[in-house]
Coordinates of N, CA and C and ligand atoms in Angstrom, one line a residue:
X10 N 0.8 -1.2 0.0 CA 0.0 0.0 0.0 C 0.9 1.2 0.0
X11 N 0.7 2.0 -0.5 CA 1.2 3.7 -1.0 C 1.0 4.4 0.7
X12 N 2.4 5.0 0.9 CA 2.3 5.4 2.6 C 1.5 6.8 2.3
X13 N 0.9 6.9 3.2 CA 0.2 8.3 3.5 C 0.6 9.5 4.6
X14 N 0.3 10.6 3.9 CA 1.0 11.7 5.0 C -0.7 12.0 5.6
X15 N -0.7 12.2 6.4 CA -1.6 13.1 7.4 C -2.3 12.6 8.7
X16 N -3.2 12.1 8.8 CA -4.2 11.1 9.7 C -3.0 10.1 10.2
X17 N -2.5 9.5 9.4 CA -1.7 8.0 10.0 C -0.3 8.7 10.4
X18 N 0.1 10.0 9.7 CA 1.1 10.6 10.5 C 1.3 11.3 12.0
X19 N 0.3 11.0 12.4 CA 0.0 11.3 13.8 C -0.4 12.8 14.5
X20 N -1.1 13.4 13.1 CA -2.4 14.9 12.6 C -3.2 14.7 13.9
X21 N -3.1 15.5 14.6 CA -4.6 16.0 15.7 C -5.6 16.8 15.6
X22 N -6.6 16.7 15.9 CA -8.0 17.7 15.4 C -7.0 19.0 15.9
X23 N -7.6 20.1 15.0 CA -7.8 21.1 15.8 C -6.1 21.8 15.6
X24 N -5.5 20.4 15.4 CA -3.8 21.3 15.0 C -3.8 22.1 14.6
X25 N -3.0 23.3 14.7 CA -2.4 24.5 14.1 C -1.9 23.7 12.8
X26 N -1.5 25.3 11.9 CA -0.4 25.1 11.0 C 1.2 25.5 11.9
X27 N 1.1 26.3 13.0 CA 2.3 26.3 13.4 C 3.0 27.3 12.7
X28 N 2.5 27.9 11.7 CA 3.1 29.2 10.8 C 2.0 30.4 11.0
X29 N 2.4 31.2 11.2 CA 1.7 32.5 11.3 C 1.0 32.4 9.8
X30 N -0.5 32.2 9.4 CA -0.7 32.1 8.4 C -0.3 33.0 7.3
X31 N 0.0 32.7 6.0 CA 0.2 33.7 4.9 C -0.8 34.4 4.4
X32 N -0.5 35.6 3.8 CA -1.3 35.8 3.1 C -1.2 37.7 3.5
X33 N -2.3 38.5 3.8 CA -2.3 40.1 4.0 C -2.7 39.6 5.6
X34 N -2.4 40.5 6.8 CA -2.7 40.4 7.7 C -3.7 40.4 8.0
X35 N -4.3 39.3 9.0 CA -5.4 39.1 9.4 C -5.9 37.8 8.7
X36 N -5.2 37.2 7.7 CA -5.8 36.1 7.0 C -5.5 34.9 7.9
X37 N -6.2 34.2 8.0 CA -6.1 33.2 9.5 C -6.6 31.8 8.7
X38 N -5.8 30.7 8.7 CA -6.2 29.2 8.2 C -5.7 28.3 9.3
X39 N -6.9 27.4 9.5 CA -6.6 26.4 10.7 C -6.9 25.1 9.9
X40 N -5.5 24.4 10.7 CA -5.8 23.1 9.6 C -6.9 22.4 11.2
X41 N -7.4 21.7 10.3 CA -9.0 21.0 11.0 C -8.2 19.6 11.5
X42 N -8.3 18.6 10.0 CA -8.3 17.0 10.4 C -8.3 16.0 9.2
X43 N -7.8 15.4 9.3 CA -7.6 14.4 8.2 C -8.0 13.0 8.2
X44 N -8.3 12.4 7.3 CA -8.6 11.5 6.6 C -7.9 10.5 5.6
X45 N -8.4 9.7 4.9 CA -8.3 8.5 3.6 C -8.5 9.1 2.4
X46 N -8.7 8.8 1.4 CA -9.3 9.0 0.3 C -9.1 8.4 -0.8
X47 N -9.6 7.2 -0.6 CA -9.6 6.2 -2.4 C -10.4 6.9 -3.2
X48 N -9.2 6.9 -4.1 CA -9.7 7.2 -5.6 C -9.7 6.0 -6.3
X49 N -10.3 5.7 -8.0 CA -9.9 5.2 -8.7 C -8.1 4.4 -9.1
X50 N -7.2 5.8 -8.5 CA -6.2 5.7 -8.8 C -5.2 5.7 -7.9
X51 N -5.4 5.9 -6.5 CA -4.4 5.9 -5.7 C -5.5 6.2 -4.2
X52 N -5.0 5.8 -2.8 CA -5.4 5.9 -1.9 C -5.0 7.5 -1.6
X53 N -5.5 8.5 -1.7 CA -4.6 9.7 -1.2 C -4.9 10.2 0.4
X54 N -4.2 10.8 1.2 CA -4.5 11.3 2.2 C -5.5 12.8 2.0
X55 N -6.5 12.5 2.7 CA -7.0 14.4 2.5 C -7.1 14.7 4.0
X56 N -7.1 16.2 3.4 CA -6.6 16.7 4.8 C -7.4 18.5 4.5
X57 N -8.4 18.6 5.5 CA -9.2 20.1 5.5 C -8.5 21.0 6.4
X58 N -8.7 22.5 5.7 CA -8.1 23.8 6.2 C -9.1 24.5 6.2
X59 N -9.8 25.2 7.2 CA -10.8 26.5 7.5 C -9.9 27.8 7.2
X60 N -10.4 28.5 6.4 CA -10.3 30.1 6.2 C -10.9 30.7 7.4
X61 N -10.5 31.0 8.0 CA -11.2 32.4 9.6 C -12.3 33.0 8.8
X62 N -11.4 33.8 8.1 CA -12.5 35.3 7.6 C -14.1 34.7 7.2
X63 N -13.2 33.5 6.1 CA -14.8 33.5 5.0 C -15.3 32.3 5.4
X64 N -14.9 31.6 6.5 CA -15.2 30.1 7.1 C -15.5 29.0 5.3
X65 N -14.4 29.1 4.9 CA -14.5 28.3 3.7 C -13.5 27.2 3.8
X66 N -13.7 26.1 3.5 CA -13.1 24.9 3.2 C -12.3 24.6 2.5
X67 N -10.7 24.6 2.5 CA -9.7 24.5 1.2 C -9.2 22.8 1.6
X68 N -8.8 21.9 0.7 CA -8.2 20.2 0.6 C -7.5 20.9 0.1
X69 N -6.7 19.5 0.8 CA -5.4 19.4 0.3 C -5.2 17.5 0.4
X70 N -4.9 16.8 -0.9 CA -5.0 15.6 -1.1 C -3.3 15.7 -1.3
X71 N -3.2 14.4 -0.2 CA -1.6 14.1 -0.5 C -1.2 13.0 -0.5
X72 N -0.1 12.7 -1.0 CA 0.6 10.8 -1.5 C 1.6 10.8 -1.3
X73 N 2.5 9.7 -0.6 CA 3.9 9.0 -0.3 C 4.0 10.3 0.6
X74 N 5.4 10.1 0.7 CA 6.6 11.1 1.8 C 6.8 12.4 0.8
X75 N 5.7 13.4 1.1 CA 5.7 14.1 0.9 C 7.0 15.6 1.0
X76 N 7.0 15.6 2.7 CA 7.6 16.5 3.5 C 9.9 15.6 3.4
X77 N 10.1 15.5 2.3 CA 11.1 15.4 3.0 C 12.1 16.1 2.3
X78 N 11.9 17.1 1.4 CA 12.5 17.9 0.9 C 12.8 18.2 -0.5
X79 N 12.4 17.3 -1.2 CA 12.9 17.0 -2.6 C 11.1 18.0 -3.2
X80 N 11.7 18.1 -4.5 CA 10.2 18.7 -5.1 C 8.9 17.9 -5.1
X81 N 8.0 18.7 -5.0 CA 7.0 17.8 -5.0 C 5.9 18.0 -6.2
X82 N 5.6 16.9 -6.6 CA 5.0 17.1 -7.9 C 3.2 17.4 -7.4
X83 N 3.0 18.5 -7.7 CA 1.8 19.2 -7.5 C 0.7 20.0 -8.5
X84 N -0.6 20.2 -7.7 CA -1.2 20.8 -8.8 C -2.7 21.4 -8.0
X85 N -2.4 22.6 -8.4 CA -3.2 24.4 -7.7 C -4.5 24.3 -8.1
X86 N -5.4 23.5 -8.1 CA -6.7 23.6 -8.5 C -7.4 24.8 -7.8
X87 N -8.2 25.1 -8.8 CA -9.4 26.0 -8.0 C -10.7 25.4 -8.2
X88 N -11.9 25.3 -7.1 CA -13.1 24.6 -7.5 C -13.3 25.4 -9.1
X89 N -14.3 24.5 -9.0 CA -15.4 24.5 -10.4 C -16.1 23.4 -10.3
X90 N -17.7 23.5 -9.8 CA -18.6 22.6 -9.2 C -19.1 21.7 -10.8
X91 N -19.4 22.9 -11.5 CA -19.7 22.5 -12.7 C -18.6 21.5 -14.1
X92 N -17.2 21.6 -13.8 CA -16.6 21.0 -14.6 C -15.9 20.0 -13.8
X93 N -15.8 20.3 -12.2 CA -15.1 19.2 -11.3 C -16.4 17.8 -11.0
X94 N -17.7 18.7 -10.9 CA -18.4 17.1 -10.1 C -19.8 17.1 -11.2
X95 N -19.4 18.2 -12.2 CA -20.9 18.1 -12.9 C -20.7 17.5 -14.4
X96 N -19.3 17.0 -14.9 CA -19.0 17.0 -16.1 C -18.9 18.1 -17.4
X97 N -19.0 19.3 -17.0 CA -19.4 20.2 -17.8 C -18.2 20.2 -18.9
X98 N -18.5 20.4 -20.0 CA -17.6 20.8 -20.9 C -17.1 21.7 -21.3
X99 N -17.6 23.2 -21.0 CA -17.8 24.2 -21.0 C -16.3 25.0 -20.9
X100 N -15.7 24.1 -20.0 CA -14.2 24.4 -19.7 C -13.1 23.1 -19.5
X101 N -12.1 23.2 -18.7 CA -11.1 22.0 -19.2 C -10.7 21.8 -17.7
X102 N -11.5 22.3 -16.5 CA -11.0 22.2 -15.6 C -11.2 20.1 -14.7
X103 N -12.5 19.8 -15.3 CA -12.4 18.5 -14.7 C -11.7 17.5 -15.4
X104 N -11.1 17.8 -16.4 CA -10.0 17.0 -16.9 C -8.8 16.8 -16.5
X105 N -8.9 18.2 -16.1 CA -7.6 19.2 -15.7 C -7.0 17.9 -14.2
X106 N -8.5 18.3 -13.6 CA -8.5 17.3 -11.9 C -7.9 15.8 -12.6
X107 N -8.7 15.1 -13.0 CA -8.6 14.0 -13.3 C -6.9 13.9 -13.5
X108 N -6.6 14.5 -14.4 CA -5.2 14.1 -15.3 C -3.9 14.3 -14.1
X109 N -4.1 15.7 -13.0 CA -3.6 15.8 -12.0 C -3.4 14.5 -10.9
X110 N -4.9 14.3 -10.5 CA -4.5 13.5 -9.8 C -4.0 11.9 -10.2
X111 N -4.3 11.5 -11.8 CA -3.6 10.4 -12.4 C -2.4 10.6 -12.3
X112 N -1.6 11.7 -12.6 CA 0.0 11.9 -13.0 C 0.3 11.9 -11.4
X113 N -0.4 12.2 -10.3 CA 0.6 11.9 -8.8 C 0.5 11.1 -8.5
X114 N -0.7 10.0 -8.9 CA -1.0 8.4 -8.3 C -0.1 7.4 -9.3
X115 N 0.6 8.1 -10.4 CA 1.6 7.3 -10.8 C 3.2 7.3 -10.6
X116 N 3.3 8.5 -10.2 CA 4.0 8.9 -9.4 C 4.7 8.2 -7.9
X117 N 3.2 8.3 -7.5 CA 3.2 7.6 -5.8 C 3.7 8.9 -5.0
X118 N 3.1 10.0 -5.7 CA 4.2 10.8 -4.4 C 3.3 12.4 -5.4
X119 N 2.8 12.8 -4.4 CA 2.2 14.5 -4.5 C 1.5 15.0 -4.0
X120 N 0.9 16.1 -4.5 CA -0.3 17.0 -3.9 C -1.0 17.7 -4.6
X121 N -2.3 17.8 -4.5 CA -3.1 18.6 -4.7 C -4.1 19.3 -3.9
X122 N -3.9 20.8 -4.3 CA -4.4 21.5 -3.3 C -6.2 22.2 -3.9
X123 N -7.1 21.8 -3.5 CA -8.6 22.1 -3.8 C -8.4 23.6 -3.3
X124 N -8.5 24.5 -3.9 CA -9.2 26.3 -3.3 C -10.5 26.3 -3.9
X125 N -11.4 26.6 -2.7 CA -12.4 26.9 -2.9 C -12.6 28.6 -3.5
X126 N -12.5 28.6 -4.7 CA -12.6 29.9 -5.4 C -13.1 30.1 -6.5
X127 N -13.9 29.5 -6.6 CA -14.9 29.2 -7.4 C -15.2 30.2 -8.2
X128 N -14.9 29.8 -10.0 CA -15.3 30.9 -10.7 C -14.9 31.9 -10.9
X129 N -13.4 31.2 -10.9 CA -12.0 32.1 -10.5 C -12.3 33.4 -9.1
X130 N -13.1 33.1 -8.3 CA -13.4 34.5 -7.3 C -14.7 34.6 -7.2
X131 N -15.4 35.2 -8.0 CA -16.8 35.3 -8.0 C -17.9 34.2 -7.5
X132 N -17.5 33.3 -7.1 CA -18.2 32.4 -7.1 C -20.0 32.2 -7.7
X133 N -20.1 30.8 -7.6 CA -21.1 29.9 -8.4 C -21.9 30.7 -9.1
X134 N -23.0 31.5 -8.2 CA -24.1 32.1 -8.8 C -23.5 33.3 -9.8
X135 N -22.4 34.0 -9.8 CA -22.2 34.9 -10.9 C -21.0 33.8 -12.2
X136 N -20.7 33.0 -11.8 CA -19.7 32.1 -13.0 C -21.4 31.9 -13.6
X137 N -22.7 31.2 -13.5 CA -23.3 31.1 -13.9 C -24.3 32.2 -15.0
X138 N -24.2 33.8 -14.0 CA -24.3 34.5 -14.9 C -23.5 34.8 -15.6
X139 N -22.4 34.5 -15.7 CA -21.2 35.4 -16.5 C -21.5 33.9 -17.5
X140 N -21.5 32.9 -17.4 CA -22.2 31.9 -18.3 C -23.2 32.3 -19.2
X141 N -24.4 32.8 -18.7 CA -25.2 33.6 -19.4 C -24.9 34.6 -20.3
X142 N -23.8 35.7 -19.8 CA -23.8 36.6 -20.8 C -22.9 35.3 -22.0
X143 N -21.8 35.0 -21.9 CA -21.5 34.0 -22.7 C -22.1 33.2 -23.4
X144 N -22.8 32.9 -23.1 CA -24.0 32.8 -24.5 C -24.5 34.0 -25.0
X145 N -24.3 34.8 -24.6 CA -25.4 35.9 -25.7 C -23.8 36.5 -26.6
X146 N -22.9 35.7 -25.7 CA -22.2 36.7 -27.2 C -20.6 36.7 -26.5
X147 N -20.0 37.3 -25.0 CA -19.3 37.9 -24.4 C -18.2 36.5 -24.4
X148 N -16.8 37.1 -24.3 CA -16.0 35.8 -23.8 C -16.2 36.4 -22.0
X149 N -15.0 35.0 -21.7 CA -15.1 35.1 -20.2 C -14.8 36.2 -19.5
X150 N -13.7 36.9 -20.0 CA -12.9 38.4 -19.5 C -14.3 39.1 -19.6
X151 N -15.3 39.1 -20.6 CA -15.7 40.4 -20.8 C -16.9 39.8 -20.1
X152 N -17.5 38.7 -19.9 CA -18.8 38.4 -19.3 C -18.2 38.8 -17.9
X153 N -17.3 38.5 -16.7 CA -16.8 38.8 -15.9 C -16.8 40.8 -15.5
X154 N -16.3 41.2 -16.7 CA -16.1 42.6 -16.3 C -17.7 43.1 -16.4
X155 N -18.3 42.7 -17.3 CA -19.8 43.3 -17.7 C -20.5 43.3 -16.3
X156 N -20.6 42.2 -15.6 CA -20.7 41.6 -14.2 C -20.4 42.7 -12.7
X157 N -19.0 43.6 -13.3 CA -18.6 44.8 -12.5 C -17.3 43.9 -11.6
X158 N -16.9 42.6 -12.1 CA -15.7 41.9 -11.8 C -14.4 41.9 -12.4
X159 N -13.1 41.7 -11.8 CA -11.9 41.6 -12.9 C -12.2 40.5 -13.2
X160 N -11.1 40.3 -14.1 CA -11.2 38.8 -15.3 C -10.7 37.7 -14.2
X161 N -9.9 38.0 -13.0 CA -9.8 37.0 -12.1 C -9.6 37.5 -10.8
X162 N -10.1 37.1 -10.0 CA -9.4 37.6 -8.9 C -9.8 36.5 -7.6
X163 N -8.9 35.7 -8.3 CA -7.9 34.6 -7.1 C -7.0 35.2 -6.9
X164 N -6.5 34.6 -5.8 CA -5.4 34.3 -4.5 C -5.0 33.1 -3.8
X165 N -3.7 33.5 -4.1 CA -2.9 32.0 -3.8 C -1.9 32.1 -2.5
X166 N -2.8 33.0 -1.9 CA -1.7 33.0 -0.7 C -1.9 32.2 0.5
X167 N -3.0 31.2 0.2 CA -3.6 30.6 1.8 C -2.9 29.4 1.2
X168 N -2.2 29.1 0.1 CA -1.5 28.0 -0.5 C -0.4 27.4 0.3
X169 N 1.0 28.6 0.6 CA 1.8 28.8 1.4 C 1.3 28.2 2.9
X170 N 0.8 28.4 3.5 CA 0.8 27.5 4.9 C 0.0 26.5 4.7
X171 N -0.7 26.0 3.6 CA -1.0 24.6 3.5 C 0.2 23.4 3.2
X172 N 1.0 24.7 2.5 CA 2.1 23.6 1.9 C 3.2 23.4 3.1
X173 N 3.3 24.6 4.3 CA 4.4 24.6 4.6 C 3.7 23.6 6.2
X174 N 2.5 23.4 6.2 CA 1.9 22.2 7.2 C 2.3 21.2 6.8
X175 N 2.9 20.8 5.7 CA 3.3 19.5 5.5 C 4.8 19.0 5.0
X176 N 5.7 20.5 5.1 CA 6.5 20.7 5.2 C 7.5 20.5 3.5
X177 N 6.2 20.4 2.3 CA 6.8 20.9 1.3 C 7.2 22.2 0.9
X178 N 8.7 22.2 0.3 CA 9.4 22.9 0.3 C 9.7 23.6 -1.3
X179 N 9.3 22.5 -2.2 CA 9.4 23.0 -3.5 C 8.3 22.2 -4.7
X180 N 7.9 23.2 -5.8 CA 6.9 22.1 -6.3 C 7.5 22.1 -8.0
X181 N 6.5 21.0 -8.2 CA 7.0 21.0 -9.7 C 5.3 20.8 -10.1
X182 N 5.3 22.5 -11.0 CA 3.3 22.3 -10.9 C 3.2 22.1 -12.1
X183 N 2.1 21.5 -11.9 CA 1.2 21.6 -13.6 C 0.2 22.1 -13.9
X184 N 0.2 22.7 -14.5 CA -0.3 24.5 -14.6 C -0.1 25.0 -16.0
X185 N -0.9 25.6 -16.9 CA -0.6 26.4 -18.1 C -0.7 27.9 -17.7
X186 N -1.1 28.4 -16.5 CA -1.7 30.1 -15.3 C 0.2 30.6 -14.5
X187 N 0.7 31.2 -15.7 CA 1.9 32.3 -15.7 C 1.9 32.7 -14.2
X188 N 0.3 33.5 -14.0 CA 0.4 34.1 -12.8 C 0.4 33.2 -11.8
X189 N -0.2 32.3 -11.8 CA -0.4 31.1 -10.4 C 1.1 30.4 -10.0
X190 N 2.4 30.5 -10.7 CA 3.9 30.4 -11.1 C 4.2 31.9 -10.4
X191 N 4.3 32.7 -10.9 CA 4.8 33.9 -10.2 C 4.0 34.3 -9.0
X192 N 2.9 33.7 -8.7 CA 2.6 34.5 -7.4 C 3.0 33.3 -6.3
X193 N 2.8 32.1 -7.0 CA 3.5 31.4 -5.5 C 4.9 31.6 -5.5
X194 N 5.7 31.7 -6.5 CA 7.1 32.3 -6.2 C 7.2 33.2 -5.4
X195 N 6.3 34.2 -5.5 CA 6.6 35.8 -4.8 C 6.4 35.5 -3.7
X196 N 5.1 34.0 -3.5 CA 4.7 33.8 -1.7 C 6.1 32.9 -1.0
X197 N 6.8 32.9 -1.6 CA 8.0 31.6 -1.4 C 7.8 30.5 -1.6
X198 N 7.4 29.8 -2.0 CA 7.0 28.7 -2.9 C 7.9 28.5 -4.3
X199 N 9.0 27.8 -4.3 CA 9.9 27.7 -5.5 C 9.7 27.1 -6.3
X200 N 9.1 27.4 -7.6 CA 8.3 26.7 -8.7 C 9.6 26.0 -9.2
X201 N 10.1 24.7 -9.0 CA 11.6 23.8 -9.9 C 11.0 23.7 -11.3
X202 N 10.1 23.3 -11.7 CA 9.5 22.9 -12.9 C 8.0 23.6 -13.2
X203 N 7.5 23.6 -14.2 CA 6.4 23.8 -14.7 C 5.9 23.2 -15.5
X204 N 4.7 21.9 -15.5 CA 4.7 21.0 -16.2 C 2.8 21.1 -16.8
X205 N 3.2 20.9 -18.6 CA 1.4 21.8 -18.9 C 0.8 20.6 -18.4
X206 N -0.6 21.2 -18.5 CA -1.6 20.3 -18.4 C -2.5 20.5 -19.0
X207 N -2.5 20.2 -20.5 CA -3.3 20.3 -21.3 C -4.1 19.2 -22.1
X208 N -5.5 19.8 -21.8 CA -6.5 18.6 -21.8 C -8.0 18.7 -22.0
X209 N -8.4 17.9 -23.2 CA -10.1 18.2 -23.3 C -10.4 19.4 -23.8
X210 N -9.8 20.0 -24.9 CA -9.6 21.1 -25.8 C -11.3 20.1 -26.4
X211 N -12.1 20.7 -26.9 CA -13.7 20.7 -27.1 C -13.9 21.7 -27.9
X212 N -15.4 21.6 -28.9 CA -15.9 22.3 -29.2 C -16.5 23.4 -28.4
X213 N -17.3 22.8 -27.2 CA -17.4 23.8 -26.3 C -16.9 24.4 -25.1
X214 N -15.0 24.2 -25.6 CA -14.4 25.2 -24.5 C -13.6 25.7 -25.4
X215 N -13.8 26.2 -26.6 CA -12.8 26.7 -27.8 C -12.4 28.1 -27.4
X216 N -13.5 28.4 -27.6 CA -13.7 30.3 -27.1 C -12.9 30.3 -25.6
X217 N -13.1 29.9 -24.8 CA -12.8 29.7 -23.3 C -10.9 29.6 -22.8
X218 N -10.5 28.4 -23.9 CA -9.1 28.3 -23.9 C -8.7 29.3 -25.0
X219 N -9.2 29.8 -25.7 CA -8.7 30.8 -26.4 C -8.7 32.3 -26.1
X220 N -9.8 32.3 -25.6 CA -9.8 33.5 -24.4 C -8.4 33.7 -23.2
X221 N -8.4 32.4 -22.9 CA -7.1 32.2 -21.4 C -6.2 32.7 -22.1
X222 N -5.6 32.1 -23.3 CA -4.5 32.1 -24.0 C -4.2 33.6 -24.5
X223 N -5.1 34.3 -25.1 CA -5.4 35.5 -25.8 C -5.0 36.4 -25.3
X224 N -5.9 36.4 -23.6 CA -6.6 37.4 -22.6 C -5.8 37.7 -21.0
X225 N -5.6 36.1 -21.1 CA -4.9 35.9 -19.6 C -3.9 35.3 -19.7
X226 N -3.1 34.8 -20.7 CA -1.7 34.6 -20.9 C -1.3 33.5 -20.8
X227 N -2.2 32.5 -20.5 CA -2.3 30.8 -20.2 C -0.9 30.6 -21.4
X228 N -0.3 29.7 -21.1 CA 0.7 29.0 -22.0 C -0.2 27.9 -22.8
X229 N -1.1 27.9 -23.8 CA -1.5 26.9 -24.4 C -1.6 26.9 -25.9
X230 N -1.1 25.5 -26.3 CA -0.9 25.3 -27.6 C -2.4 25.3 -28.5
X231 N -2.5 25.6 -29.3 CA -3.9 25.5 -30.6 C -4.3 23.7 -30.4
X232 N -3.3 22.9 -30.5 CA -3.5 21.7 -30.8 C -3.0 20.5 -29.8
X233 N -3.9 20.1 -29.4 CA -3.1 18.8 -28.3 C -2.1 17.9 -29.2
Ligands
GTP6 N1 -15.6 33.7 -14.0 C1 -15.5 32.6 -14.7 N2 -14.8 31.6 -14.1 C2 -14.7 30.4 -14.7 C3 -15.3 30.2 -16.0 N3 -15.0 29.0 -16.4 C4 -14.3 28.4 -15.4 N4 -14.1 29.3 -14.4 C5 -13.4 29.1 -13.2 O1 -12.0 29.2 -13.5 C6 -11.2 28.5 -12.5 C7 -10.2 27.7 -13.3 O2 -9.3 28.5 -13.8 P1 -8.7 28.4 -15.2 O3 -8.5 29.8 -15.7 O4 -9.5 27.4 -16.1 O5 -7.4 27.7 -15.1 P2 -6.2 28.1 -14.1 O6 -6.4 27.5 -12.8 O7 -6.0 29.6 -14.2 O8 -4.9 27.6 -14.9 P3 -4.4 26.1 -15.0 O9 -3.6 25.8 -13.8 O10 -3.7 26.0 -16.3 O11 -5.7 25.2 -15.1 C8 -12.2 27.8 -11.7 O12 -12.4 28.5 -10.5 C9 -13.5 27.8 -12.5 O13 -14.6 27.8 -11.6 C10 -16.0 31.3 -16.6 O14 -16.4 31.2 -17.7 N5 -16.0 32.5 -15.9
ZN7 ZN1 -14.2 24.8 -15.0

């Protein structure tokens, strides 16, 4: 069996991270408690983090001997209810999950970190309207701003004391998001590698990865 970090590592309810949490002052994350988690592909450990402010739920799914210093092969998800548990095609993010958590369970050794940020920030109910203007016509930048939102406004700073609760030190992510690479760098988080993840390019996420690519600077090729 594939060793597990958290629960069987001897995790207490209620444990601190033990790091003054990251982020702008005042941002406060308490790791909760940990668990199992069979997947299809690997038994991974999960393990929940409370946000103070917004009382929101961030995972963090992890495999083999994480914490012992060498890179760790990872990958920054942000929810998306709709392409993570609803199949949506709309975008490339539950492929995105899938292909992540395949390439660490063959591995035997990673992490993935769930932010609840749904809708790059905005969460559900306006990704759905910004869905709406998208059909009438708008890409996502412009359905988003029409809305009175930026084209993103995630944050990756409650990342840093999730990672540094388990005592990884450096990642090798998979990611085509330039900025999601330079902002965990800036948080101290040493990106060694940058590995794409490109997947489930669709008829109906053409406009969408070509918007990222266009608009938001995504690293993505025209053609898988
Ligand atoms: N506002 C908005 N958010 C969306 C839309 N489609 C997907 N999302 C959200 O976008 C986020 C995923 O971000 P992406 O831009 O697809 O990918 P990324 O995380 O920046 O980059 P990768 O690491 O390469 O996947 C999730 O939070 C989704 O809920 C949309 O049309 N509008
Ligand atoms: Zn999505």
């Amino acid at each position: 069996m594939l060793p597990l970090h958290g629960a069987d590592a001897g995790l207490v309810e209620n444990e601190k991270s033990g790091d003054e949490p990251g982020g702008p002052a005042g941002q406060q994350l308490d790791y909760i408690t940990s668990s199992k988690l069979p997947t299809p592909w690997a038994t991974f450990g999960i393990h929940v983090f409370v946000e103070a402010a917004t009382g929101k739920e961030h995972l963090m799914l992890t495999l083999g001997e994480v914490g012992d210093g060498e890179p760790v092969l990872a990958r920054v998800h942000s929810e998306c209810l709709t392409g993570d548990a609803l199949f949506s095609q709309r975008c490339d993010c539950g492929a995105q999950l899938e292909t992540a958590l395949k390439a660490i369970a063959a591995q035997g050794r990673g992490a993935l970190l769930y932010m609840r940020q749904e809708g790059r920030g905005i969460g559900l109910v306006n990704k759905i309207r910004a869905y709406r203007l998208q059909d009438a016509g708008a890409d996502t930048v412009e359905a988003n701003e029409q809305l009175g939102f930026p084209a993103d406004m995630r944050r990756y700073d409650l990342c840093k004391p999730m990672l540094d609760h388990f005592g990884i030190a450096s990642l090798r992510l998979m990611t085509n998001n330039p900025r999601k690479v330079d902002t965990l760098e800036s948080l101290g988080v040493p990106i060694v590698e940058r590995i794409p993840i490109q997947v489930n390019r669709n008829p109906f996420n053409e406009n969408y990865l070509s918007t990222k690519a266009a608009k938001l600077g995504h690293w993505l090729k025209e053609r898988l």
